[in-house]
PDB file of C-alpha atoms in Angstrom:
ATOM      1  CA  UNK K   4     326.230 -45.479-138.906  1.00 69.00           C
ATOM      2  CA  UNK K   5     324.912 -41.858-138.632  1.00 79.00           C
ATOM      3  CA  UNK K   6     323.427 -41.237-135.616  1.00 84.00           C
ATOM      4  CA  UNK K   7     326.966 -41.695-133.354  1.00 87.00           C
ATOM      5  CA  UNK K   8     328.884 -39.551-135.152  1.00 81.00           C
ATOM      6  CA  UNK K   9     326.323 -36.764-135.215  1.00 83.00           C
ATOM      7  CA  UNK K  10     326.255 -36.988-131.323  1.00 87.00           C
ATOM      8  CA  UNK K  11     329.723 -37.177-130.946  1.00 86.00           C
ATOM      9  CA  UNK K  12     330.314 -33.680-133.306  1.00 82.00           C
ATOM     10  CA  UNK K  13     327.358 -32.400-131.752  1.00 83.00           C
ATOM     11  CA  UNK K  14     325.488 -31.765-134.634  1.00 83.00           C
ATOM     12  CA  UNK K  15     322.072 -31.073-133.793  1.00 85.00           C
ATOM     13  CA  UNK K  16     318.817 -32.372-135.754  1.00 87.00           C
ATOM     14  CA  UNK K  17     321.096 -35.043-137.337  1.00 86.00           C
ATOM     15  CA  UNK K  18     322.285 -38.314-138.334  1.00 86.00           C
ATOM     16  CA  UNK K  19     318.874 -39.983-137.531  1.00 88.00           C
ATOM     17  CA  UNK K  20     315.312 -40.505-139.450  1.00 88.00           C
ATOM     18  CA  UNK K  21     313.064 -38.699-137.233  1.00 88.00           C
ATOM     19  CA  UNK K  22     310.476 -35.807-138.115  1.00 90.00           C
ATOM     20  CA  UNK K  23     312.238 -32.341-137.584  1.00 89.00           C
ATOM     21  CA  UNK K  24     315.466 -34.115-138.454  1.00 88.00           C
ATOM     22  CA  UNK K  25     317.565 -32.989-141.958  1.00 84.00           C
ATOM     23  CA  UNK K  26     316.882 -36.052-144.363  1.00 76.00           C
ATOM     24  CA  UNK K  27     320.099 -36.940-146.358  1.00 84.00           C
ATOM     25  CA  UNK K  28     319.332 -40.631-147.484  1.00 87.00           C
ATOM     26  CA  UNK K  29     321.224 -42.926-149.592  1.00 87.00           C
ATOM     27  CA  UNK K  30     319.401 -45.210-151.866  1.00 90.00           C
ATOM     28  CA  UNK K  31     321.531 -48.035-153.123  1.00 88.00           C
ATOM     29  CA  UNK K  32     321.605 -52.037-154.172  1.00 89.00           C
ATOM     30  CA  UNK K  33     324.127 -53.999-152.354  1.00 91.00           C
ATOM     31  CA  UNK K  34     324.395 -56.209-154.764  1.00 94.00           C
ATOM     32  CA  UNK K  35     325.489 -53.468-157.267  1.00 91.00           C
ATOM     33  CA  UNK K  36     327.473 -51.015-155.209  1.00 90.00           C
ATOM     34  CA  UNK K  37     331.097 -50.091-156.382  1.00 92.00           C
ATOM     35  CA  UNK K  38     332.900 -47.350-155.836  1.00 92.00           C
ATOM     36  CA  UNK K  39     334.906 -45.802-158.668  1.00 92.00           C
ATOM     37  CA  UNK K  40     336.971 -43.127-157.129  1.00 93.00           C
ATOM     38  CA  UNK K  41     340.875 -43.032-157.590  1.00 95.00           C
ATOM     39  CA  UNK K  42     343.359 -40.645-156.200  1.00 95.00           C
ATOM     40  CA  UNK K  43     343.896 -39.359-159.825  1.00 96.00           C
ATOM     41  CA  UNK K  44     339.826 -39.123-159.957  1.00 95.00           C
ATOM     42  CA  UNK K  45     338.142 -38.166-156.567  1.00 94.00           C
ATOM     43  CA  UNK K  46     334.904 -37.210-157.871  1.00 90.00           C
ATOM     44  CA  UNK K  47     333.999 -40.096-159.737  1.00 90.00           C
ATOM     45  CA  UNK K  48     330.562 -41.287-159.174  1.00 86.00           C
ATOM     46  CA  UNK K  49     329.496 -44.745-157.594  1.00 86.00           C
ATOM     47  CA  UNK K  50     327.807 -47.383-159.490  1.00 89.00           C
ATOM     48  CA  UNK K  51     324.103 -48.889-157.778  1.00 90.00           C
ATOM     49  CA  UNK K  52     323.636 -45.788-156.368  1.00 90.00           C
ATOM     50  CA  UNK K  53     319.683 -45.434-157.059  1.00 92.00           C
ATOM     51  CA  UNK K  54     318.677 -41.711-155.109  1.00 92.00           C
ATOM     52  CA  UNK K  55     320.709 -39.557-152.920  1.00 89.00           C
ATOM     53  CA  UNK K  56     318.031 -37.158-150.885  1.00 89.00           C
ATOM     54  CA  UNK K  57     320.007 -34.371-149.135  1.00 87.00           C
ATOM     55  CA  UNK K  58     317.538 -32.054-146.857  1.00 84.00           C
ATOM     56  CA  UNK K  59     314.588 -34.115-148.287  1.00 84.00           C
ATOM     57  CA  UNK K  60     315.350 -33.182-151.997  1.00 90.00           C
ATOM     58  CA  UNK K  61     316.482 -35.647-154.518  1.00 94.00           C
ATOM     59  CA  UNK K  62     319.992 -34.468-155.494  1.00 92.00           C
ATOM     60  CA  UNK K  63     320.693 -37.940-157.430  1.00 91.00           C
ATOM     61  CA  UNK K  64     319.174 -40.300-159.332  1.00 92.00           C
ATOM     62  CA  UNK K  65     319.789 -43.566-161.277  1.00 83.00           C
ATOM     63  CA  UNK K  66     323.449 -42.724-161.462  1.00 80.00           C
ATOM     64  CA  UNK K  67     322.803 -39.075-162.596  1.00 86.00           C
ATOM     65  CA  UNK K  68     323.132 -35.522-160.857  1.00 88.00           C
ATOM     66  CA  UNK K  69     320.020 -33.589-160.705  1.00 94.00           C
ATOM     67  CA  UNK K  70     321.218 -30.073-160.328  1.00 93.00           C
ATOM     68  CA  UNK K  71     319.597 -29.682-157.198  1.00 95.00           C
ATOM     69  CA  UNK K  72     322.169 -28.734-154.514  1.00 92.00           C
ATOM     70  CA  UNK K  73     320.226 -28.617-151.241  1.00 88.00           C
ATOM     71  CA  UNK K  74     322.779 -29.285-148.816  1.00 84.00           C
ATOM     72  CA  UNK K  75     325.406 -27.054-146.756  1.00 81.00           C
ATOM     73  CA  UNK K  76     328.914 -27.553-145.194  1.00 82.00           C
ATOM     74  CA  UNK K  77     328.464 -28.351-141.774  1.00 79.00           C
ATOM     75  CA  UNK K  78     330.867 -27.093-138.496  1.00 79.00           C
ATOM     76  CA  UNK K  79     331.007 -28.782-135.048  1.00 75.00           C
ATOM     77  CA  UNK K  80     330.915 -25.976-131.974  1.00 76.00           C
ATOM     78  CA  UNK K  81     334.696 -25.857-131.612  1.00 79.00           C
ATOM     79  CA  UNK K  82     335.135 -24.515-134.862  1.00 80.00           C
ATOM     80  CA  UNK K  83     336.307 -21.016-135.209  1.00 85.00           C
ATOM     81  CA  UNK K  84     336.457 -18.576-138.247  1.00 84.00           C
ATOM     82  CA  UNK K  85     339.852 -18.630-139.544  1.00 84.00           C
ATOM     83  CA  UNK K  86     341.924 -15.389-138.597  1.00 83.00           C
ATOM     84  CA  UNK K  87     342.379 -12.847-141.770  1.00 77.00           C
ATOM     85  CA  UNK K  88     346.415 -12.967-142.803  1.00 72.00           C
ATOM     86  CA  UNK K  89     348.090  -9.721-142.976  1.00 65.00           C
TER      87      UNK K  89
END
């Protein structure tokens, strides 16, 4: 579910469980799993979600954020920096 669309952005050292890898895990029963989003209410949180681990550090837990905010937004090789309007 991960690793193929690492490879195919070319994202290196992710999208698989291996040692050197980034570690974002998701935790969750799938007996228990619903997803409350809307398009009025994006951000709402999914039920049965147990632990989130992004970069090895738990950034949620039963249901709750931690505060911890290990991660960082990620860019294939074709981006490019945006040019400055005048």
């Amino acid at each position: 579910m991960t690793s193929l669309p690492a490879q195919r952005e070319r994202l290196l050292d992710r999208g698989l469980l291996k040692e050197g890898y980034f570690a974002d895990i998701t935790v969750f029963d799938p007996n228990s799993i619903e997803d409350t989003a809307t398009y009025t209410k994006p951000d709402s949180l999914s039920k049965g979600v147990k632990y989130v681990f992004v970069n090895g550090q738990v950034e949620f837990e039963n249901e709750k954020l931690t505060g911890v905010m290990a991660g960082q937004g990620l860019r294939g090789p074709g981006w490019k920096q945006p040019m400055a309007s005048k």
